[in-house]
Short mmCIF file of C-alpha atoms in Angstrom, two decimals:
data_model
loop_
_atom_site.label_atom_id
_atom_site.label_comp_id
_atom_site.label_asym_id
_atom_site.label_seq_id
_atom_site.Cartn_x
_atom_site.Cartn_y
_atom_site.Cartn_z
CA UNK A 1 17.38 3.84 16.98
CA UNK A 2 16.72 5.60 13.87
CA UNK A 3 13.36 8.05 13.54
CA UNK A 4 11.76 6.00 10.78
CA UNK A 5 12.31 2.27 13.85
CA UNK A 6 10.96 5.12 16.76
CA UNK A 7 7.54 5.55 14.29
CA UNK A 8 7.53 2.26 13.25
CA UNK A 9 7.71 1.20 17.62
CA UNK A 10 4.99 3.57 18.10
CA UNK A 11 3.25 1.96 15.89
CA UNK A 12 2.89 -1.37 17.29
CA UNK A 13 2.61 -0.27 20.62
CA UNK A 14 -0.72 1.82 19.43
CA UNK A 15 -1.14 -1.47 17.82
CA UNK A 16 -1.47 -3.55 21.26
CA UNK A 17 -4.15 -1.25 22.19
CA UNK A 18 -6.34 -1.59 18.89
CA UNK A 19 -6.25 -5.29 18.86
CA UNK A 20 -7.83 -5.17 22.78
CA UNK A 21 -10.27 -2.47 22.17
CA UNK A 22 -12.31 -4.09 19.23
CA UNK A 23 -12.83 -7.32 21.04
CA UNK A 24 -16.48 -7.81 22.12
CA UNK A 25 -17.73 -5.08 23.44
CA UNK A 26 -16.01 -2.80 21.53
CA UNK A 27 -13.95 0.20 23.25
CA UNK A 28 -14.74 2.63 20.49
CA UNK A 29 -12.84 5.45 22.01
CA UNK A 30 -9.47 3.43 22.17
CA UNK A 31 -9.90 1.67 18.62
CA UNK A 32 -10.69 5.26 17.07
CA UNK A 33 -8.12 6.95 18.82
CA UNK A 34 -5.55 4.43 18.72
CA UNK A 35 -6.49 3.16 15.52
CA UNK A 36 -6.01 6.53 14.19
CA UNK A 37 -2.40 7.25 15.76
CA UNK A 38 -1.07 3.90 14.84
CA UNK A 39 -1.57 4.52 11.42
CA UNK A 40 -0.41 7.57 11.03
CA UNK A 41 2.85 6.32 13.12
CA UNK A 42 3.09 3.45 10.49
CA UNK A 43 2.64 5.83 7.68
CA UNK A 44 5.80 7.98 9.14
CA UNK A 45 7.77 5.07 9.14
CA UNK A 46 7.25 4.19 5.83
CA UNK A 47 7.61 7.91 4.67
CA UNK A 48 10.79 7.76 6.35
CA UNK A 49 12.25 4.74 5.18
CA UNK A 50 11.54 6.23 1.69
CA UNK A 51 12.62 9.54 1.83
CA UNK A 52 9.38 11.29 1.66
CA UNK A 53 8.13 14.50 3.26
CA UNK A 54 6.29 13.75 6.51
CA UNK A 55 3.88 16.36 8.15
CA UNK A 56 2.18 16.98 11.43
CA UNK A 57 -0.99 17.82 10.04
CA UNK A 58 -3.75 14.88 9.30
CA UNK A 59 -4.81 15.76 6.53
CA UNK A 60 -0.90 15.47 4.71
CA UNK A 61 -0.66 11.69 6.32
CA UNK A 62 -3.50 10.93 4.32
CA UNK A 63 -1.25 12.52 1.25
CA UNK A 64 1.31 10.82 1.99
CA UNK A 65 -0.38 7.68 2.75
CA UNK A 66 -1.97 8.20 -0.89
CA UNK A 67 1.58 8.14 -2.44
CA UNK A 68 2.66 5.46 -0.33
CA UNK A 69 -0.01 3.64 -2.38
CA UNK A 70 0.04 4.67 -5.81
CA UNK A 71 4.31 4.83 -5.39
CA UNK A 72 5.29 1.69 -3.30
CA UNK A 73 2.49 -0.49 -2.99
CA UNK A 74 1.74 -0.15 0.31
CA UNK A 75 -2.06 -0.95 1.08
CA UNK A 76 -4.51 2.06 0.23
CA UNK A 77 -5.65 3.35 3.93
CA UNK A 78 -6.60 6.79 3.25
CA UNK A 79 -10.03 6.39 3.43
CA UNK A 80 -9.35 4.51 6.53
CA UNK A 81 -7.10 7.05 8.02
CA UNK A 82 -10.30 10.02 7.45
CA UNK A 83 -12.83 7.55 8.85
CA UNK A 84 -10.94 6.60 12.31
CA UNK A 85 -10.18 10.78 12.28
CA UNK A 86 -13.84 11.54 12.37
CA UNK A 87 -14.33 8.67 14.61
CA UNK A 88 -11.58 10.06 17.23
CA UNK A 89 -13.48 13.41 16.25
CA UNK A 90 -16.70 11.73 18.13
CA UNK A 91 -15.21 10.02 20.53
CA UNK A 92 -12.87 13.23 21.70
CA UNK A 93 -15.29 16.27 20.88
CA UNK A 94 -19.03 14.51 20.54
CA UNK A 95 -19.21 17.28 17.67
CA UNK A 96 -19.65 14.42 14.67
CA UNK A 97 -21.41 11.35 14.62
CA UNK A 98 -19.03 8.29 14.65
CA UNK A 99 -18.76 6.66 10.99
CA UNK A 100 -20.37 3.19 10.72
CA UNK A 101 -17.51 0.93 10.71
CA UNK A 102 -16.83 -2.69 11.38
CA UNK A 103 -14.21 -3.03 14.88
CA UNK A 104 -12.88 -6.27 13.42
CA UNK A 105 -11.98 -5.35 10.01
CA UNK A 106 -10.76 -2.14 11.35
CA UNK A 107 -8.53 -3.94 13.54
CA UNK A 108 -7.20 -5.86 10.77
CA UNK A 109 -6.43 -3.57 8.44
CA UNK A 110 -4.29 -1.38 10.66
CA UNK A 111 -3.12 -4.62 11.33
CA UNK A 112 -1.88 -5.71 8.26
CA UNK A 113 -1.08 -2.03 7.40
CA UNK A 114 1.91 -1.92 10.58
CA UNK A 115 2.82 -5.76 9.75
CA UNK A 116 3.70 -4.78 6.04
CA UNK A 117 5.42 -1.53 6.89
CA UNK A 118 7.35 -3.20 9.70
CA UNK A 119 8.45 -6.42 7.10
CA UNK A 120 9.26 -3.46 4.41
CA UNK A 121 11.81 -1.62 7.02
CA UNK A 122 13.29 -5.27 8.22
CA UNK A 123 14.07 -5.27 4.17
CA UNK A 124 16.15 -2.56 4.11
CA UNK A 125 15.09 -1.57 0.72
CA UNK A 126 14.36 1.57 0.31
CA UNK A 127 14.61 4.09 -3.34
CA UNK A 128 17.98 5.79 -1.74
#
């Protein structure tokens, strides 16, 4: 299994957890935190199928999940990617307040985020 189909698998198993935790009542603590880590798994997949310079730090996977944007097309989820970060802030350190957000439209665009990466890898295109 290649790095870029490990991400991608962590990805939707993060996934599984998101789409219980924002069903009524809302786990906030799982869909921030695993909300948060999905993404950033489906952002190293698609970084990796790419060729692109991948990072540890938050902060770069919203970078890179900028460029994945304004490069490939990917959907834009950087803003989502800071919100669910200061959300798993709350959650983990009670330090912030939690951002206003919406469970079922968060759901949905991580979602639709890990759906288009995934159908982009099964492709096999990539710019290499």
């Amino acid at each position: 299994m290649t790095l870029k189909s490990s991400k991608l698998q962590l990805a939707k198993r993060h996934l599984e957890r998101v789409l219980v935790a924002w069903s009524e009542p809302t786990d906030w603590d799982n869909l921030s935190l695993y909300g948060f880590y999905c993404l950033e798994a489906a952002v190293e997949a698609a970084a990796l199928h790419f060729g692109l310079h991948t990072s540890k730090k938050h902060w770069e996977k919203v970078d890179v999940a900028e460029e994945l944007h304004n490069t490939k097309g990917l959907q834009d989820i950087s803003d989502l990617l800071c919100d669910l970060n200061e959300a798993r802030k709350a959650a983990a350190y009670g330090d912030v307040d939690r951002p206003d957000l919406d469970a079922e439209d968060i759901a949905s665009q991580i979602e639709q985020y890990v759906d288009a990466v995934a159908a982009l890898i099964a492709t096999g295109n990539d710019d290499e």
